[in-house]
Each structure stands twice: as C-alpha cells, then as structure tokens.
Amino acid sequence: MDRDVPVPTGPVLTVLGELVVDLLPVPDADAGPEGTAPHYVARPGGNALNVAVAAGRLATPVALLARLGTGPMATALRRHAELSGVDVSGMVAASEPVSLAVVGLGPDGSPDYGFHVQGAADWQWTDEELAAVLPPATAVLHVGSISSWTPPGSEAIARLAERLTGTALVSVDPNLRPMLAGGPVGAALGNDPDGVRARLDRLVAVADVVKVSAEDLAWLEPDTTDLDDAVQRWAARGPALVLLTDGGAPLRVARPGRPVLHRSPPEVTVVDTVGAGDSLAAGLFSGLLAAGVTGRAALEQLADDDLLALVDDAALVAALNCTRVGADPPTAAELAAAKEQRAARTA
C-alpha cells in the first residue's frame, strides 16, 4: 500500500492501542422540534491515535500500531494519522468493526462516553501480529487504555511490554473507562474490576513511565485520599517516573526515593478536555526523545530541573489541545509560539 509518511529510521516512539471514532455533540445545532435528535460530528480518536497524532504534529518520529477495522470511518482514521506525520505501516487490516464512542460534554468540558465496542478490531491482537509490525528502532513503547486491559489482545500487549523491558522505555497509561472495565458492558468484553486491575498491575510492573489520572486512581484504589502518598507508592512499584494528572489542579511528578514535585498547568480558556492526557503524554515522549533519553538509565539520571522543563512543555501541549474542540493537539510551531508568549509574560 502506498504511504505518505516515510518510515522513521532513528529512535522511534511506538504507540500501541485502539482506534476510536468519537461522535462529539454540536452544541449550537438544532435538535429537531422535539429535541430528540442531537447533532454529532465524527472525529478520529482513541488513546493510541491521539498520542501518535500529537507526537507527529510535534515532529517526533512516531509509529502507530493499531488494528484497523471495517466501516466507513476506517479510511479517515488512517488518513488522520498520515496527515500528522505518523508512520502507519504498523496498521493491521482487520475484519472486525471499528470502535465507536458517543461523547457527551459536561459544563467544564469534561467528557462522558457511551461505547459501542463489543467485538471490535482493537481487542484482537496476537503475538504474531505484533512481532510483524513492531519497528526495530523502537526507543519508547507506549501502551494503555482499553486495549491494554481488555482480552484477548491484552495478553499479547503485556507480553510485548515484558519483552521490551530493558531495551526500550515502556510507558503505560491506564486511561480507564469504568463502564468497559466492569458491569454488564465490561462483562460482555471479558472484563471485571479484579481482572482489569491484575492486567494493569502486570504492565506497571515492567513500566518505566506511568501516566495516571486522579480519576483513574479513584477507580483503581477507591480508598486513596492522599494523592502525594499515592503517586509515591506507584513510583515504588517499579516505574522510574510517574505523572499523576488531576484536571486543572497541579500535576504531580514522582520518582523512586525522591520527594513528589508539583507543577501547575497553564491557564487557558477550555473548550473541552478530550485528548488532553494523550497530548500531555505525547509532549513528554517528544521531549524525552529530543533530549536523547531513550533508556531507563538516562531517564533515572535526568536532573529534576531538566525533567520539570519537559513536563512543563508537555503540560503546555495539553493546555493548547484544550482550547480546541475534541482531540486537536498543537503543531511544533504552535508549541514554540506558545512557549515564546509564556516566556515574554514571565520576563
């Protein structure tokens, strides 16, 4: 198949996960005389696609490993990645359908999801498929979200993460969706809370980087009250770096045996927060690769000041994404302009 993006040859960020079509509401559209027919716009989404697109727009060498399902949006999902500079040669043609999420937005822009994902392509990874598409130059492997804790493909993803430990930085983002992790819908996918927690424990045990939200933490550890203590405990489980996001509250940065650091996110006018966490992760990976941090030892040796500078840039990537509808992360030029504006304000 023809490609529009050259295959990266240097150190590569490899993102592995699902592709989701997000149906986002059009706030000002007429819902019909009885108000029963809300209008939606279809946008490409999903944790993996969002992270890969955000990294590609930041001019980072990035490959996306995904099972491209059937349906009229499949071509659009692939093209969305290509237009952002993502290597899509790792997309596996699948016979199952594309995943669909119907999104509602709260007053603060936070999303609520209704999923149509049973039997979708994203959960069917095999060891053989992953071995065939993994880029040899993978320096960072990012896994997470629904595909990382939904069987049967979650087993193949975990085995890949375990094989790459010590040869690439492994990043994990639980990115939980409670209705898919438990209850009747979760059960239809083969998920229950204990099983999901066990699968995530397996990934965290081999992860070098973990990004987890306070919302996810509340589901995983419902008795948690002290977020500083929680993020320190997570760092003690094996990762060299844990980032705990908490909406517009300060971001917590934890490393084993060190005090928790706090960084306030930039203040922006929020349209919605869809894709914010994915954009932050991509900003961090882009910064690490640009700094030559492609292994565990280099990450452990990174000075706090240098790490916090990368975290601040990543938070700015996420903030810029929040100023737009849906997952729409900034380009490298837009990030550079925003950094100049920020520097001018603080000068």
PDB file of N, CA, C and O in Angstrom, residues 136-184:
ATOM      1  N   PRO A 136      11.854  -1.908  14.448  1.00  0.00           N
ATOM      2  CA  PRO A 136      13.102  -2.307  15.111  1.00  0.00           C
ATOM      3  C   PRO A 136      13.747  -1.161  15.888  1.00  0.00           C
ATOM      4  O   PRO A 136      14.470  -1.403  16.860  1.00  0.00           O
ATOM      5  N   ALA A 137      13.482   0.084  15.475  1.00  0.00           N
ATOM      6  CA  ALA A 137      14.116   1.240  16.120  1.00  0.00           C
ATOM      7  C   ALA A 137      13.301   1.786  17.283  1.00  0.00           C
ATOM      8  O   ALA A 137      13.542   2.910  17.733  1.00  0.00           O
ATOM      9  N   THR A 138      12.347   1.004  17.783  1.00  0.00           N
ATOM     10  CA  THR A 138      11.512   1.474  18.898  1.00  0.00           C
ATOM     11  C   THR A 138      12.372   1.835  20.098  1.00  0.00           C
ATOM     12  O   THR A 138      13.089   0.989  20.644  1.00  0.00           O
ATOM     13  N   ALA A 139      12.307   3.101  20.514  1.00  0.00           N
ATOM     14  CA  ALA A 139      13.023   3.570  21.707  1.00  0.00           C
ATOM     15  C   ALA A 139      12.078   3.763  22.872  1.00  0.00           C
ATOM     16  O   ALA A 139      12.477   3.646  24.036  1.00  0.00           O
ATOM     17  N   VAL A 140      10.810   4.087  22.566  1.00  0.00           N
ATOM     18  CA  VAL A 140       9.771   4.224  23.580  1.00  0.00           C
ATOM     19  C   VAL A 140       8.549   3.466  23.071  1.00  0.00           C
ATOM     20  O   VAL A 140       8.110   3.670  21.940  1.00  0.00           O
ATOM     21  N   LEU A 141       8.012   2.580  23.919  1.00  0.00           N
ATOM     22  CA  LEU A 141       6.758   1.897  23.605  1.00  0.00           C
ATOM     23  C   LEU A 141       5.702   2.408  24.568  1.00  0.00           C
ATOM     24  O   LEU A 141       5.844   2.275  25.792  1.00  0.00           O
ATOM     25  N   HIS A 142       4.643   2.980  24.022  1.00  0.00           N
ATOM     26  CA  HIS A 142       3.531   3.452  24.854  1.00  0.00           C
ATOM     27  C   HIS A 142       2.331   2.556  24.633  1.00  0.00           C
ATOM     28  O   HIS A 142       1.859   2.373  23.504  1.00  0.00           O
ATOM     29  N   VAL A 143       1.815   1.987  25.730  1.00  0.00           N
ATOM     30  CA  VAL A 143       0.598   1.185  25.686  1.00  0.00           C
ATOM     31  C   VAL A 143      -0.366   1.738  26.720  1.00  0.00           C
ATOM     32  O   VAL A 143       0.028   2.449  27.644  1.00  0.00           O
ATOM     33  N   GLY A 144      -1.619   1.409  26.565  1.00  0.00           N
ATOM     34  CA  GLY A 144      -2.569   1.880  27.559  1.00  0.00           C
ATOM     35  C   GLY A 144      -3.983   1.864  27.042  1.00  0.00           C
ATOM     36  O   GLY A 144      -4.272   1.400  25.940  1.00  0.00           O
ATOM     37  N   SER A 145      -4.869   2.371  27.884  1.00  0.00           N
ATOM     38  CA  SER A 145      -6.281   2.480  27.605  1.00  0.00           C
ATOM     39  C   SER A 145      -6.913   1.104  27.406  1.00  0.00           C
ATOM     40  O   SER A 145      -6.386   0.090  27.836  1.00  0.00           O
ATOM     41  N   ILE A 146      -8.035   1.081  26.732  1.00  0.00           N
ATOM     42  CA  ILE A 146      -8.918  -0.076  26.728  1.00  0.00           C
ATOM     43  C   ILE A 146      -8.217  -1.328  26.211  1.00  0.00           C
ATOM     44  O   ILE A 146      -8.367  -2.420  26.766  1.00  0.00           O
ATOM     45  N   SER A 147      -7.433  -1.200  25.138  1.00  0.00           N
ATOM     46  CA  SER A 147      -6.793  -2.372  24.548  1.00  0.00           C
ATOM     47  C   SER A 147      -5.793  -3.022  25.486  1.00  0.00           C
ATOM     48  O   SER A 147      -5.539  -4.229  25.388  1.00  0.00           O
ATOM     49  N   SER A 148      -5.229  -2.263  26.420  1.00  0.00           N
ATOM     50  CA  SER A 148      -4.198  -2.821  27.304  1.00  0.00           C
ATOM     51  C   SER A 148      -4.782  -3.649  28.439  1.00  0.00           C
ATOM     52  O   SER A 148      -4.048  -4.401  29.089  1.00  0.00           O
ATOM     53  N   TRP A 149      -6.089  -3.515  28.690  1.00  0.00           N
ATOM     54  CA  TRP A 149      -6.696  -4.298  29.767  1.00  0.00           C
ATOM     55  C   TRP A 149      -7.945  -5.064  29.342  1.00  0.00           C
ATOM     56  O   TRP A 149      -8.702  -5.551  30.191  1.00  0.00           O
ATOM     57  N   THR A 150      -8.142  -5.210  28.028  1.00  0.00           N
ATOM     58  CA  THR A 150      -9.286  -5.970  27.514  1.00  0.00           C
ATOM     59  C   THR A 150      -8.804  -7.207  26.765  1.00  0.00           C
ATOM     60  O   THR A 150      -8.010  -7.087  25.822  1.00  0.00           O
ATOM     61  N   PRO A 151      -9.262  -8.391  27.178  1.00  0.00           N
ATOM     62  CA  PRO A 151      -8.849  -9.620  26.489  1.00  0.00           C
ATOM     63  C   PRO A 151      -9.565  -9.765  25.153  1.00  0.00           C
ATOM     64  O   PRO A 151     -10.577  -9.102  24.923  1.00  0.00           O
ATOM     65  N   PRO A 152      -9.035 -10.611  24.266  1.00  0.00           N
ATOM     66  CA  PRO A 152      -7.841 -11.433  24.460  1.00  0.00           C
ATOM     67  C   PRO A 152      -6.537 -10.724  24.114  1.00  0.00           C
ATOM     68  O   PRO A 152      -5.467 -11.163  24.484  1.00  0.00           O
ATOM     69  N   GLY A 153      -6.617  -9.598  23.400  1.00  0.00           N
ATOM     70  CA  GLY A 153      -5.397  -8.951  22.915  1.00  0.00           C
ATOM     71  C   GLY A 153      -4.515  -8.385  24.002  1.00  0.00           C
ATOM     72  O   GLY A 153      -3.313  -8.180  23.790  1.00  0.00           O
ATOM     73  N   SER A 154      -5.075  -8.109  25.182  1.00  0.00           N
ATOM     74  CA  SER A 154      -4.271  -7.545  26.257  1.00  0.00           C
ATOM     75  C   SER A 154      -3.124  -8.458  26.652  1.00  0.00           C
ATOM     76  O   SER A 154      -2.062  -7.989  27.087  1.00  0.00           O
ATOM     77  N   GLU A 155      -3.292  -9.767  26.493  1.00  0.00           N
ATOM     78  CA  GLU A 155      -2.214 -10.704  26.832  1.00  0.00           C
ATOM     79  C   GLU A 155      -1.027 -10.521  25.889  1.00  0.00           C
ATOM     80  O   GLU A 155       0.137 -10.511  26.324  1.00  0.00           O
ATOM     81  N   ALA A 156      -1.290 -10.360  24.615  1.00  0.00           N
ATOM     82  CA  ALA A 156      -0.208 -10.152  23.647  1.00  0.00           C
ATOM     83  C   ALA A 156       0.489  -8.822  23.900  1.00  0.00           C
ATOM     84  O   ALA A 156       1.717  -8.717  23.794  1.00  0.00           O
ATOM     85  N   ILE A 157      -0.278  -7.794  24.261  1.00  0.00           N
ATOM     86  CA  ILE A 157       0.311  -6.488  24.560  1.00  0.00           C
ATOM     87  C   ILE A 157       1.208  -6.578  25.787  1.00  0.00           C
ATOM     88  O   ILE A 157       2.326  -6.038  25.805  1.00  0.00           O
ATOM     89  N   ALA A 158       0.762  -7.275  26.828  1.00  0.00           N
ATOM     90  CA  ALA A 158       1.579  -7.427  28.035  1.00  0.00           C
ATOM     91  C   ALA A 158       2.863  -8.188  27.737  1.00  0.00           C
ATOM     92  O   ALA A 158       3.948  -7.824  28.227  1.00  0.00           O
ATOM     93  N   ARG A 159       2.764  -9.225  26.942  1.00  0.00           N
ATOM     94  CA  ARG A 159       3.975  -9.988  26.609  1.00  0.00           C
ATOM     95  C   ARG A 159       4.970  -9.139  25.819  1.00  0.00           C
ATOM     96  O   ARG A 159       6.183  -9.236  26.019  1.00  0.00           O
ATOM     97  N   LEU A 160       4.473  -8.275  24.935  1.00  0.00           N
ATOM     98  CA  LEU A 160       5.368  -7.397  24.192  1.00  0.00           C
ATOM     99  C   LEU A 160       6.060  -6.420  25.138  1.00  0.00           C
ATOM    100  O   LEU A 160       7.272  -6.202  25.042  1.00  0.00           O
ATOM    101  N   ALA A 161       5.306  -5.808  26.045  1.00  0.00           N
ATOM    102  CA  ALA A 161       5.904  -4.881  27.009  1.00  0.00           C
ATOM    103  C   ALA A 161       6.969  -5.573  27.842  1.00  0.00           C
ATOM    104  O   ALA A 161       8.047  -5.006  28.100  1.00  0.00           O
ATOM    105  N   GLU A 162       6.706  -6.792  28.240  1.00  0.00           N
ATOM    106  CA  GLU A 162       7.693  -7.544  29.031  1.00  0.00           C
ATOM    107  C   GLU A 162       8.941  -7.849  28.219  1.00  0.00           C
ATOM    108  O   GLU A 162      10.066  -7.775  28.741  1.00  0.00           O
ATOM    109  N   ARG A 163       8.773  -8.158  26.943  1.00  0.00           N
ATOM    110  CA  ARG A 163       9.944  -8.460  26.103  1.00  0.00           C
ATOM    111  C   ARG A 163      10.811  -7.225  25.883  1.00  0.00           C
ATOM    112  O   ARG A 163      12.035  -7.325  25.750  1.00  0.00           O
ATOM    113  N   LEU A 164      10.192  -6.042  25.822  1.00  0.00           N
ATOM    114  CA  LEU A 164      10.942  -4.828  25.525  1.00  0.00           C
ATOM    115  C   LEU A 164      11.572  -4.188  26.761  1.00  0.00           C
ATOM    116  O   LEU A 164      12.349  -3.242  26.633  1.00  0.00           O
ATOM    117  N   THR A 165      11.228  -4.678  27.934  1.00  0.00           N
ATOM    118  CA  THR A 165      11.811  -4.121  29.152  1.00  0.00           C
ATOM    119  C   THR A 165      13.335  -4.237  29.099  1.00  0.00           C
ATOM    120  O   THR A 165      13.876  -5.313  28.846  1.00  0.00           O
ATOM    121  N   GLY A 166      14.017  -3.113  29.322  1.00  0.00           N
ATOM    122  CA  GLY A 166      15.470  -3.094  29.281  1.00  0.00           C
ATOM    123  C   GLY A 166      16.045  -2.716  27.933  1.00  0.00           C
ATOM    124  O   GLY A 166      17.223  -2.348  27.839  1.00  0.00           O
ATOM    125  N   THR A 167      15.230  -2.793  26.871  1.00  0.00           N
ATOM    126  CA  THR A 167      15.713  -2.407  25.546  1.00  0.00           C
ATOM    127  C   THR A 167      15.038  -1.147  25.022  1.00  0.00           C
ATOM    128  O   THR A 167      15.526  -0.538  24.076  1.00  0.00           O
ATOM    129  N   ALA A 168      13.918  -0.770  25.617  1.00  0.00           N
ATOM    130  CA  ALA A 168      13.206   0.461  25.259  1.00  0.00           C
ATOM    131  C   ALA A 168      12.500   0.958  26.506  1.00  0.00           C
ATOM    132  O   ALA A 168      12.244   0.189  27.441  1.00  0.00           O
ATOM    133  N   LEU A 169      12.198   2.251  26.533  1.00  0.00           N
ATOM    134  CA  LEU A 169      11.370   2.771  27.611  1.00  0.00           C
ATOM    135  C   LEU A 169       9.932   2.299  27.390  1.00  0.00           C
ATOM    136  O   LEU A 169       9.384   2.461  26.296  1.00  0.00           O
ATOM    137  N   VAL A 170       9.341   1.726  28.408  1.00  0.00           N
ATOM    138  CA  VAL A 170       7.951   1.258  28.325  1.00  0.00           C
ATOM    139  C   VAL A 170       7.078   2.216  29.120  1.00  0.00           C
ATOM    140  O   VAL A 170       7.339   2.487  30.300  1.00  0.00           O
ATOM    141  N   SER A 171       6.048   2.740  28.472  1.00  0.00           N
ATOM    142  CA  SER A 171       5.130   3.681  29.102  1.00  0.00           C
ATOM    143  C   SER A 171       3.734   3.079  29.160  1.00  0.00           C
ATOM    144  O   SER A 171       3.287   2.432  28.207  1.00  0.00           O
ATOM    145  N   VAL A 172       3.052   3.323  30.280  1.00  0.00           N
ATOM    146  CA  VAL A 172       1.708   2.785  30.485  1.00  0.00           C
ATOM    147  C   VAL A 172       0.784   3.907  30.955  1.00  0.00           C
ATOM    148  O   VAL A 172       1.143   4.697  31.825  1.00  0.00           O
ATOM    149  N   ASP A 173      -0.410   3.959  30.372  1.00  0.00           N
ATOM    150  CA  ASP A 173      -1.462   4.880  30.804  1.00  0.00           C
ATOM    151  C   ASP A 173      -2.752   4.076  30.949  1.00  0.00           C
ATOM    152  O   ASP A 173      -3.323   3.657  29.945  1.00  0.00           O
ATOM    153  N   PRO A 174      -3.235   3.839  32.181  1.00  0.00           N
ATOM    154  CA  PRO A 174      -4.457   3.031  32.345  1.00  0.00           C
ATOM    155  C   PRO A 174      -5.648   3.582  31.563  1.00  0.00           C
ATOM    156  O   PRO A 174      -6.414   2.817  30.977  1.00  0.00           O
ATOM    157  N   ASN A 175      -5.835   4.909  31.580  1.00  0.00           N
ATOM    158  CA  ASN A 175      -6.898   5.565  30.815  1.00  0.00           C
ATOM    159  C   ASN A 175      -8.205   4.774  30.900  1.00  0.00           C
ATOM    160  O   ASN A 175      -8.780   4.373  29.899  1.00  0.00           O
ATOM    161  N   LEU A 176      -8.662   4.580  32.120  1.00  0.00           N
ATOM    162  CA  LEU A 176      -9.793   3.690  32.368  1.00  0.00           C
ATOM    163  C   LEU A 176     -11.109   4.245  31.844  1.00  0.00           C
ATOM    164  O   LEU A 176     -11.335   5.458  31.827  1.00  0.00           O
ATOM    165  N   ARG A 177     -11.975   3.338  31.453  1.00  0.00           N
ATOM    166  CA  ARG A 177     -13.351   3.648  31.111  1.00  0.00           C
ATOM    167  C   ARG A 177     -14.205   2.698  31.954  1.00  0.00           C
ATOM    168  O   ARG A 177     -14.380   1.521  31.586  1.00  0.00           O
ATOM    169  N   PRO A 178     -14.696   3.160  33.128  1.00  0.00           N
ATOM    170  CA  PRO A 178     -15.333   2.255  34.082  1.00  0.00           C
ATOM    171  C   PRO A 178     -16.426   1.374  33.495  1.00  0.00           C
ATOM    172  O   PRO A 178     -16.550   0.200  33.873  1.00  0.00           O
ATOM    173  N   MET A 179     -17.217   1.906  32.572  1.00  0.00           N
ATOM    174  CA  MET A 179     -18.308   1.088  32.043  1.00  0.00           C
ATOM    175  C   MET A 179     -17.792  -0.083  31.210  1.00  0.00           C
ATOM    176  O   MET A 179     -18.509  -1.062  30.997  1.00  0.00           O
ATOM    177  N   LEU A 180     -16.528   0.022  30.723  1.00  0.00           N
ATOM    178  CA  LEU A 180     -15.938  -1.071  29.956  1.00  0.00           C
ATOM    179  C   LEU A 180     -15.080  -1.982  30.824  1.00  0.00           C
ATOM    180  O   LEU A 180     -14.676  -3.060  30.392  1.00  0.00           O
ATOM    181  N   ALA A 181     -14.782  -1.535  32.046  1.00  0.00           N
ATOM    182  CA  ALA A 181     -13.931  -2.310  32.943  1.00  0.00           C
ATOM    183  C   ALA A 181     -14.737  -3.130  33.942  1.00  0.00           C
ATOM    184  O   ALA A 181     -14.186  -3.972  34.648  1.00  0.00           O
ATOM    185  N   GLY A 182     -16.028  -2.909  34.014  1.00  0.00           N
ATOM    186  CA  GLY A 182     -16.876  -3.647  34.943  1.00  0.00           C
ATOM    187  C   GLY A 182     -18.324  -3.535  34.524  1.00  0.00           C
ATOM    188  O   GLY A 182     -18.655  -2.903  33.509  1.00  0.00           O
ATOM    189  N   GLY A 183     -19.207  -4.160  35.280  1.00  0.00           N
ATOM    190  CA  GLY A 183     -20.621  -4.106  34.965  1.00  0.00           C
ATOM    191  C   GLY A 183     -20.973  -4.945  33.749  1.00  0.00           C
ATOM    192  O   GLY A 183     -20.137  -5.661  33.196  1.00  0.00           O
ATOM    193  N   PRO A 184     -22.216  -4.867  33.273  1.00  0.00           N
ATOM    194  CA  PRO A 184     -22.656  -5.705  32.154  1.00  0.00           C
ATOM    195  C   PRO A 184     -21.862  -5.492  30.863  1.00  0.00           C
ATOM    196  O   PRO A 184     -21.543  -6.445  30.165  1.00  0.00           O
TER     197      PRO A 184
END
